[in-house]
PDB file of C-alpha atoms in Angstrom:
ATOM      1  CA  UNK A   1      35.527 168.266 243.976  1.00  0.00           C
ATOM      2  CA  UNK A   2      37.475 171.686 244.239  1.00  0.00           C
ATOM      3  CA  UNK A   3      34.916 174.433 244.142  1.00  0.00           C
ATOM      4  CA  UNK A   4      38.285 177.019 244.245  1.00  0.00           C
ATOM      5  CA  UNK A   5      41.028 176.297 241.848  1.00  0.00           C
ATOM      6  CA  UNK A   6      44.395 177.848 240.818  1.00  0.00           C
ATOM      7  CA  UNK A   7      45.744 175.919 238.212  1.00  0.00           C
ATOM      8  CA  UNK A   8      49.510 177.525 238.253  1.00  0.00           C
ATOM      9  CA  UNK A   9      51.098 175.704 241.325  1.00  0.00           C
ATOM     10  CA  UNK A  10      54.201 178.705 240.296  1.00  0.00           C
ATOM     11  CA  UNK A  11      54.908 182.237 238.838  1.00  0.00           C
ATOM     12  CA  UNK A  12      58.246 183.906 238.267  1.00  0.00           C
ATOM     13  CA  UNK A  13      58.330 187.308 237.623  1.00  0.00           C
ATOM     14  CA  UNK A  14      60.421 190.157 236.830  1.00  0.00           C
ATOM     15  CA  UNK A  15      60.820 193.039 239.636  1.00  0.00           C
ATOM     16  CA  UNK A  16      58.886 196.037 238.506  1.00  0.00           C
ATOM     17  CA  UNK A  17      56.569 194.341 235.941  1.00  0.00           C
ATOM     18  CA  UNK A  18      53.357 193.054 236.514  1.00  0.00           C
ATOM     19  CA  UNK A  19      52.337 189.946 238.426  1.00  0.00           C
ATOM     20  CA  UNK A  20      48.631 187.973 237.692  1.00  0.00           C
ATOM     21  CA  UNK A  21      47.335 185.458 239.708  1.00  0.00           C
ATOM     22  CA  UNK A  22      44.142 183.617 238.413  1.00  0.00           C
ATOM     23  CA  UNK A  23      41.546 182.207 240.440  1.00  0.00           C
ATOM     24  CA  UNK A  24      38.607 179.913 239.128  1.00  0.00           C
ATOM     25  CA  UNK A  25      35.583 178.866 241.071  1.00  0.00           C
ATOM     26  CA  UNK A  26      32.799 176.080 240.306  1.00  0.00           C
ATOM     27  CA  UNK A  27      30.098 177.376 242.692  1.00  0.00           C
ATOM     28  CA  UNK A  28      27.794 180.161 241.696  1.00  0.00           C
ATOM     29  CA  UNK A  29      26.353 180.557 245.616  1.00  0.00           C
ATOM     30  CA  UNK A  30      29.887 182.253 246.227  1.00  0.00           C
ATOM     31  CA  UNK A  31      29.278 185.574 246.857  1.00  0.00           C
ATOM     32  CA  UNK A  32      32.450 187.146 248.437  1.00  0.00           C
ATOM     33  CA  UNK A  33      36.150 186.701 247.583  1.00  0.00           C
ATOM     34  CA  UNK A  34      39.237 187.096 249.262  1.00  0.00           C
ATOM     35  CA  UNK A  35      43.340 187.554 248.292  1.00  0.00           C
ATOM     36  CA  UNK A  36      45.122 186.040 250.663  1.00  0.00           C
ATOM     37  CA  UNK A  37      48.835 186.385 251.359  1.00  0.00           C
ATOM     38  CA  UNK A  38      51.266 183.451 253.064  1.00  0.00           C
ATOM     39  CA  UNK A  39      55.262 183.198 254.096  1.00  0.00           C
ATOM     40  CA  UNK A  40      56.634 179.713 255.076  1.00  0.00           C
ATOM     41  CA  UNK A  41      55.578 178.870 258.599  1.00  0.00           C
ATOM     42  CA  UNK A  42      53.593 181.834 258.978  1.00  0.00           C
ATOM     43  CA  UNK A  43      49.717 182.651 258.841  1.00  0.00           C
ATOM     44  CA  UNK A  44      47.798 183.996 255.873  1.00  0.00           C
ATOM     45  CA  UNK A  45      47.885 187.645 255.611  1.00  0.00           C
ATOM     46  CA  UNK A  46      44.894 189.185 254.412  1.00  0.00           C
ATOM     47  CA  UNK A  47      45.536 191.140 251.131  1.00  0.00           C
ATOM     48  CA  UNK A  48      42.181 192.300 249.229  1.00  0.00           C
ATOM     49  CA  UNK A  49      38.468 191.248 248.718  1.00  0.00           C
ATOM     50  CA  UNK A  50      35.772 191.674 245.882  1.00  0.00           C
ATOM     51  CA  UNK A  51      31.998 191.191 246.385  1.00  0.00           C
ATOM     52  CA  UNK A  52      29.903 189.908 243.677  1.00  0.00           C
ATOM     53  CA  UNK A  53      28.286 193.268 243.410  1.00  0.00           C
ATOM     54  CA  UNK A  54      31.715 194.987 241.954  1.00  0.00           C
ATOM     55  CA  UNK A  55      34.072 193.555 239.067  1.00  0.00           C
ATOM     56  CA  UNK A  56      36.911 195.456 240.278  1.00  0.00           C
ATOM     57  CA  UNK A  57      38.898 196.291 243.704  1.00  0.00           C
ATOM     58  CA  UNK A  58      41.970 198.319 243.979  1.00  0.00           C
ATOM     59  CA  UNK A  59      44.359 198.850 246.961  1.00  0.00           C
ATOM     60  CA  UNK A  60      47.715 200.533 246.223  1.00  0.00           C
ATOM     61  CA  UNK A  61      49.643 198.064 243.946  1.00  0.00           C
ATOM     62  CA  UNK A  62      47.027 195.164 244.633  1.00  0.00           C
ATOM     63  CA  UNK A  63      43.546 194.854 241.813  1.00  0.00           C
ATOM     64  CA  UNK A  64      41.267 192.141 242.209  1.00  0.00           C
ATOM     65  CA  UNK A  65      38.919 191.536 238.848  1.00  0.00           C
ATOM     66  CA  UNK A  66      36.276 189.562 239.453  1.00  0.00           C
ATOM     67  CA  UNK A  67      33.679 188.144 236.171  1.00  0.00           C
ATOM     68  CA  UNK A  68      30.690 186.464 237.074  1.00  0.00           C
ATOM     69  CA  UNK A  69      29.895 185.395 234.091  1.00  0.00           C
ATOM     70  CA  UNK A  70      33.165 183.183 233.493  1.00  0.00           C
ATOM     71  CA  UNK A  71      33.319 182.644 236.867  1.00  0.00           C
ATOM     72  CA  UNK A  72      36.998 183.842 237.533  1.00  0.00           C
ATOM     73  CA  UNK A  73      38.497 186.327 239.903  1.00  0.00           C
ATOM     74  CA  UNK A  74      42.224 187.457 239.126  1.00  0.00           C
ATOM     75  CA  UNK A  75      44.795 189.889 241.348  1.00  0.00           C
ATOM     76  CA  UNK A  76      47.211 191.898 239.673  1.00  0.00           C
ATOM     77  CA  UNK A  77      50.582 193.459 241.233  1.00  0.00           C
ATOM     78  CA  UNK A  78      51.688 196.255 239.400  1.00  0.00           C
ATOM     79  CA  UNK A  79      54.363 196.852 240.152  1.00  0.00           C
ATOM     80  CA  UNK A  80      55.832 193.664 241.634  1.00  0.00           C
ATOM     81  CA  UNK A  81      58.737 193.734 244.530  1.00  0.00           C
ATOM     82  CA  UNK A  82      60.913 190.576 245.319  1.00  0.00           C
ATOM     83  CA  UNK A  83      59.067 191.290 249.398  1.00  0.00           C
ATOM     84  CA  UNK A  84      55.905 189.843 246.829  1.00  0.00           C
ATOM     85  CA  UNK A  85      57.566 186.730 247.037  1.00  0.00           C
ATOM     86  CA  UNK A  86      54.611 184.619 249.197  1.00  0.00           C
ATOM     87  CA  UNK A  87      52.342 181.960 248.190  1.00  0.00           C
ATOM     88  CA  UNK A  88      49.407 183.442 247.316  1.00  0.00           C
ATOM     89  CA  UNK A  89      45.493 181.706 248.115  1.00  0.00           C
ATOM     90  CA  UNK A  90      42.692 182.817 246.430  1.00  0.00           C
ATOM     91  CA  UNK A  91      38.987 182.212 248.940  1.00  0.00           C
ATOM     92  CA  UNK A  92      35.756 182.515 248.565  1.00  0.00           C
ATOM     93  CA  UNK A  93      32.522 182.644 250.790  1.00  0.00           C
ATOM     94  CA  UNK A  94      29.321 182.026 250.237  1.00  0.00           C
ATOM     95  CA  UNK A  95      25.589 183.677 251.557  1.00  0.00           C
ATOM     96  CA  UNK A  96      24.832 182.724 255.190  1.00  0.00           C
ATOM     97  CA  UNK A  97      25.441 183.078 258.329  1.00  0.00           C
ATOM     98  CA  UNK A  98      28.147 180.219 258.447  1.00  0.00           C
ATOM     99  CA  UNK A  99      30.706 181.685 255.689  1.00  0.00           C
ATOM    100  CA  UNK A 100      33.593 179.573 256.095  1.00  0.00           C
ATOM    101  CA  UNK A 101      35.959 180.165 253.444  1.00  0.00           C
ATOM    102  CA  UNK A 102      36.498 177.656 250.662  1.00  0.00           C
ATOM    103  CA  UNK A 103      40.866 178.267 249.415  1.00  0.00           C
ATOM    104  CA  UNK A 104      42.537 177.493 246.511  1.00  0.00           C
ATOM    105  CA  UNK A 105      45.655 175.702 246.137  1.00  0.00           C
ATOM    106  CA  UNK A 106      47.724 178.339 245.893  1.00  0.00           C
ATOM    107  CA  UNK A 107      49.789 179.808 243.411  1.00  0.00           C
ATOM    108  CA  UNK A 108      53.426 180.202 244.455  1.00  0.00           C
ATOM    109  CA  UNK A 109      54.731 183.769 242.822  1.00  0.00           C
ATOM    110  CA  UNK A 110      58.372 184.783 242.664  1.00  0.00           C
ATOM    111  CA  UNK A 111      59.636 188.426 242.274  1.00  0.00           C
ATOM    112  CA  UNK A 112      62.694 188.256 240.456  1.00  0.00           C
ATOM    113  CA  UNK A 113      65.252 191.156 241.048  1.00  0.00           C
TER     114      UNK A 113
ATOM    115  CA  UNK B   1      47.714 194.684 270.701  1.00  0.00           C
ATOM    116  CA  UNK B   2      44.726 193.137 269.423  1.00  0.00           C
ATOM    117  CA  UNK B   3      45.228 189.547 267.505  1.00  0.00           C
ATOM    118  CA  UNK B   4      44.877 185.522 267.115  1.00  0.00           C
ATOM    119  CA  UNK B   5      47.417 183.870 269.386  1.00  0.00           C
ATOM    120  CA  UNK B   6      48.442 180.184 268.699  1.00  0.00           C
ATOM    121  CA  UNK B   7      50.410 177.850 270.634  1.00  0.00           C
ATOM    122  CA  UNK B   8      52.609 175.639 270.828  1.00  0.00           C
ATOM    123  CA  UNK B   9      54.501 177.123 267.710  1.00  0.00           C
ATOM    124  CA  UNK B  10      55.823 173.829 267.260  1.00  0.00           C
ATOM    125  CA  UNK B  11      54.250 170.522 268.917  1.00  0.00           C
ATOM    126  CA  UNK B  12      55.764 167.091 268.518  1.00  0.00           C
ATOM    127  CA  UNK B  13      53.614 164.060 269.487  1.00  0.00           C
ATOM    128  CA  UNK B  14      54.320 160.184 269.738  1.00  0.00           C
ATOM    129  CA  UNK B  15      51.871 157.943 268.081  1.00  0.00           C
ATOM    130  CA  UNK B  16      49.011 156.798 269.970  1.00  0.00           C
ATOM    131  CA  UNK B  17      48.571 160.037 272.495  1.00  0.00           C
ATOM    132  CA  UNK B  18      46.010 163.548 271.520  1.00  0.00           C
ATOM    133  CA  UNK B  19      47.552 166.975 271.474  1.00  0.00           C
ATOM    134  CA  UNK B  20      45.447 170.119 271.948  1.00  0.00           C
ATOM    135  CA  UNK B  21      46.392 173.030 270.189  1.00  0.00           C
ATOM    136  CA  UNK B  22      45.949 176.294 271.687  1.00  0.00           C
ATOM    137  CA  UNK B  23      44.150 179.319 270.213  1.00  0.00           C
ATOM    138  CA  UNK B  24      43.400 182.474 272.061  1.00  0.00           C
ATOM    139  CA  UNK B  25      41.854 185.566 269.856  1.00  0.00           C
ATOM    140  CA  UNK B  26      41.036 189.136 271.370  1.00  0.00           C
ATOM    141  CA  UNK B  27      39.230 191.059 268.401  1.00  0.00           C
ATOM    142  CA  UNK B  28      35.628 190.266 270.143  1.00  0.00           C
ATOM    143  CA  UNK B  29      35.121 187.838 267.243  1.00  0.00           C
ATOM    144  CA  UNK B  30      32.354 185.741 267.152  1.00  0.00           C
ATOM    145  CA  UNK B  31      33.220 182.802 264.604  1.00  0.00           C
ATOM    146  CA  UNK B  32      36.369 180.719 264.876  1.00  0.00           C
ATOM    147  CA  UNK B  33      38.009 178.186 262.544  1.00  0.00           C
ATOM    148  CA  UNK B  34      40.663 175.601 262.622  1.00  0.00           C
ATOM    149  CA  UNK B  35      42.228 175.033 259.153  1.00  0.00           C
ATOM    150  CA  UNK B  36      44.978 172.443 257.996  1.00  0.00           C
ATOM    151  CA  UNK B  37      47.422 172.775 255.602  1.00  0.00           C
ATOM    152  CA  UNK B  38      49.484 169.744 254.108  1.00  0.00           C
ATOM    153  CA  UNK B  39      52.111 170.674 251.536  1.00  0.00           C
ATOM    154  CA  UNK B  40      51.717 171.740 248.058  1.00  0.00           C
ATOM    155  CA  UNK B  41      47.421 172.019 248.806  1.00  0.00           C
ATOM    156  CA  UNK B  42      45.223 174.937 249.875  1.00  0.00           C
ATOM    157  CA  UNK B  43      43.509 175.479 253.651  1.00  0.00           C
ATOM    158  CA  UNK B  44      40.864 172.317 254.507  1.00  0.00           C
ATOM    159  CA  UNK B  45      38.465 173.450 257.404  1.00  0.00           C
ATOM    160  CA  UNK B  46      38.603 171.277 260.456  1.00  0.00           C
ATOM    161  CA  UNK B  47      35.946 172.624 262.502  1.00  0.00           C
ATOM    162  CA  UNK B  48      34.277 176.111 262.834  1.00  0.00           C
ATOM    163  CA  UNK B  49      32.030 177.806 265.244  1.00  0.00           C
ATOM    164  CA  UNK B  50      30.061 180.446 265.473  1.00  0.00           C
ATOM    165  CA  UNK B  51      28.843 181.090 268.720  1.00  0.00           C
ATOM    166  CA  UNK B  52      30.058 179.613 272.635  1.00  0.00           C
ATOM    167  CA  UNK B  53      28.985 176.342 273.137  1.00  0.00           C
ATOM    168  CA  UNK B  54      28.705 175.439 269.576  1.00  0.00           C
ATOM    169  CA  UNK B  55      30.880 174.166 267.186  1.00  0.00           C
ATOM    170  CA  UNK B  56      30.327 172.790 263.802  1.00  0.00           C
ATOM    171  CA  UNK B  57      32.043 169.950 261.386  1.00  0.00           C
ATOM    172  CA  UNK B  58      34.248 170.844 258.407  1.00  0.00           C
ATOM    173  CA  UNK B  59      35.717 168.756 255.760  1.00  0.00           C
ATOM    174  CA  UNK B  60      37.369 167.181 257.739  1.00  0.00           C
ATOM    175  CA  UNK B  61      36.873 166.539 260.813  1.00  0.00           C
ATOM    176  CA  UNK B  62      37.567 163.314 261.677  1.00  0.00           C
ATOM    177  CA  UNK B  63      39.891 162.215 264.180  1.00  0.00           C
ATOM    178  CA  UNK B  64      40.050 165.789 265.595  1.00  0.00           C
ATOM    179  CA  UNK B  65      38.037 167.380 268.228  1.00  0.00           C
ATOM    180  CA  UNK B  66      36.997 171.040 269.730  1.00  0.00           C
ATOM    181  CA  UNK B  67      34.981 173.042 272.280  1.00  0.00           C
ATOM    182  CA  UNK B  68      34.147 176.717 272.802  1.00  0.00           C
ATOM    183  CA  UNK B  69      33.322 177.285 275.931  1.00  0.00           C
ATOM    184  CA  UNK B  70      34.898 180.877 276.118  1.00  0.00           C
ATOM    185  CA  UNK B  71      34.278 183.570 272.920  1.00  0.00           C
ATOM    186  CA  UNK B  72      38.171 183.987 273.013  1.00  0.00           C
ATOM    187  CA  UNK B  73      38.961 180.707 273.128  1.00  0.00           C
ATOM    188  CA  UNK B  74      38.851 177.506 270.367  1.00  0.00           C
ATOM    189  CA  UNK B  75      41.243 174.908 271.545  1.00  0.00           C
ATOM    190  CA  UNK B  76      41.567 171.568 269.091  1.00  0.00           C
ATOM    191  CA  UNK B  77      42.598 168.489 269.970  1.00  0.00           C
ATOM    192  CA  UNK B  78      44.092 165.996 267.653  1.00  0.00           C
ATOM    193  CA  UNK B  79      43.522 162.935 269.051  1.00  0.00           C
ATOM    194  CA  UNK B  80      44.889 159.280 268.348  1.00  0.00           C
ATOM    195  CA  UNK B  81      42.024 158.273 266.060  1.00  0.00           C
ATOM    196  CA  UNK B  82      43.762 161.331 263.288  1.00  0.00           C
ATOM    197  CA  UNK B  83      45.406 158.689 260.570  1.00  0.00           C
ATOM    198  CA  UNK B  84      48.056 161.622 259.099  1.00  0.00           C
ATOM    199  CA  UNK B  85      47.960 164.488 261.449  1.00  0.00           C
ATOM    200  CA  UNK B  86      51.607 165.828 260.856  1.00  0.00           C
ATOM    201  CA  UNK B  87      50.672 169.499 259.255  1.00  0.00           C
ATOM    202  CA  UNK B  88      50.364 172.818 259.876  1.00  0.00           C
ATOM    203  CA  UNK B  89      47.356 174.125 261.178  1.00  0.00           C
ATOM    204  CA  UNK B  90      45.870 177.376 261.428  1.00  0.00           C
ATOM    205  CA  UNK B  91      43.168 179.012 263.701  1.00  0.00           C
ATOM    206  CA  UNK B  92      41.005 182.294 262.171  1.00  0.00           C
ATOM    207  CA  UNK B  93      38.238 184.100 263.582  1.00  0.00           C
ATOM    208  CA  UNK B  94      36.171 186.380 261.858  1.00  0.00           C
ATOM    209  CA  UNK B  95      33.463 188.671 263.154  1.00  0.00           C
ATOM    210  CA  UNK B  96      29.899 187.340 262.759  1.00  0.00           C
ATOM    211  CA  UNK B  97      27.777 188.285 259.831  1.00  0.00           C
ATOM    212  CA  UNK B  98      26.890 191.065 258.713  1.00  0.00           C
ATOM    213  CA  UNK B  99      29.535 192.608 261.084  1.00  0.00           C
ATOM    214  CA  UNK B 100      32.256 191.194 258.375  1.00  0.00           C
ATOM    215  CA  UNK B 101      33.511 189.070 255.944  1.00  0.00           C
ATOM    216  CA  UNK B 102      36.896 188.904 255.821  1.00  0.00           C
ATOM    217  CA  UNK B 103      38.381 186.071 258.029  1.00  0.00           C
ATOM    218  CA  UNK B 104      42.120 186.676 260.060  1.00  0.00           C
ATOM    219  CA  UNK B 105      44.527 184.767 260.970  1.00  0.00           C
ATOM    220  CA  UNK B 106      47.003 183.253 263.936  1.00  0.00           C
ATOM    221  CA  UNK B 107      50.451 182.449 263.373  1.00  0.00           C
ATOM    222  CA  UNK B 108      49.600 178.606 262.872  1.00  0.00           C
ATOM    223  CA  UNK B 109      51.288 175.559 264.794  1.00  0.00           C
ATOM    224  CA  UNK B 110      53.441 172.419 262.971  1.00  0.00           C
ATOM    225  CA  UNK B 111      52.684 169.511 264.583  1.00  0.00           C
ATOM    226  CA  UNK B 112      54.917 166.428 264.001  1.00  0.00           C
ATOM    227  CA  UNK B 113      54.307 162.948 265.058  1.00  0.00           C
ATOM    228  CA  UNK B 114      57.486 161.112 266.070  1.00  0.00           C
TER     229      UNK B 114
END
């Protein structure tokens, strides 16, 4: 049972337009969520996070939206760079002292130039 | 130069003997995770613990085994009884709660069994 799901496996996209990664989650005890950020053969890089509390976080060309209600989280790139190219994992944590993170799939983006 | 070290970067291991993964953070975290990742799927947690001397189950944690007898350290061993351990796996730490939530991490280690 996936409680985090990204249902694109890919994404092309064209250099300078905008890139948006969805992110759906099953469980409504998640209470923090994370964008994170991978190469090939490298670890996850940390990109943004959105509590519950807010329905939006920015950071330079990076958004997170976040809707409770439909229980979907999505990060925009505006504008998108070919260095965007990464697969990208969408987390989320729940309430407790534990909070292990629960990832997505992944959704594989390419910048085109 | 403060970070998550993992090693070996690459570990290759005949069938039948346990490997043990290093992973070495200095950030002062408190909570440290092992994660796998097969190919074409997201991060499964191993194990995860957030104090020394205690260590919890993840997913899936069969066949695999840890300890945490130093803060900075959280070595895993993948031991004969692991069915399909070729993957990539990752070690995180993250500082405890409320301190915060976001979790980093190492550079991860492929491990191959020949």
């Amino acid at each position: 049972d996936q409680q985090v799901k990204q249902n694109s496996p890919s994404l092309s996209v064209q250099e300078g337009r905008i890139s948006i990664l969805n992110c759906d989650y099953t469980n409504s005890m998640f209470d923090y969520f994370l964008w994170y950020k991978k190469y090939p053969a490298e670890g996850p890089t940390f990109l943004i996070s959105i509590s519950s509390i807010k329905d939006k976080n920015e950071d330079g060309r990076f958004t997170v939206f976040l809707n409770k209600s439909a229980k979907h989280l999505s990060l925009h790139i505006v504008p998108s760079q070919p260095g965007d190219s990464a697969v990208y994992f969408c987390a989320a944590s729940g309430s407790g002292s534990a909070r292990q993170l629960t990832f997505g799939s992944g959704t594989q983006l390419t910048v085109l130039p | 130069d403060g970070g998550i070290t993992q090693s070996p970067k690459y570990l290759f291991r005949k069938e039948g003997q346990n490997v043990t993964l290093s992973c070495e953070q200095n950030l002062n975290h408190d909570a440290m995770y092992w994660y796998r990742q097969d190919p074409g799927q997201g991060l499964r947690l191993i194990y995860y613990s957030q104090i020394v001397n205690d260590f919890q189950k993840g997913d899936i944690a069969e066949g695999y085994s840890v300890s945490r007898e130093k803060k900075e350290s959280f070595p895993l061993t993948v031991t004969s009884a692991q069915k399909n351990p070729t993957a990539f796996y990752l070690c995180a730490s993250r500082p405890q709660w409320p301190s915060g939530n976001t979790i980093y991490f190492g550079e991860g280690s492929w491990l191959t069994v020949v």
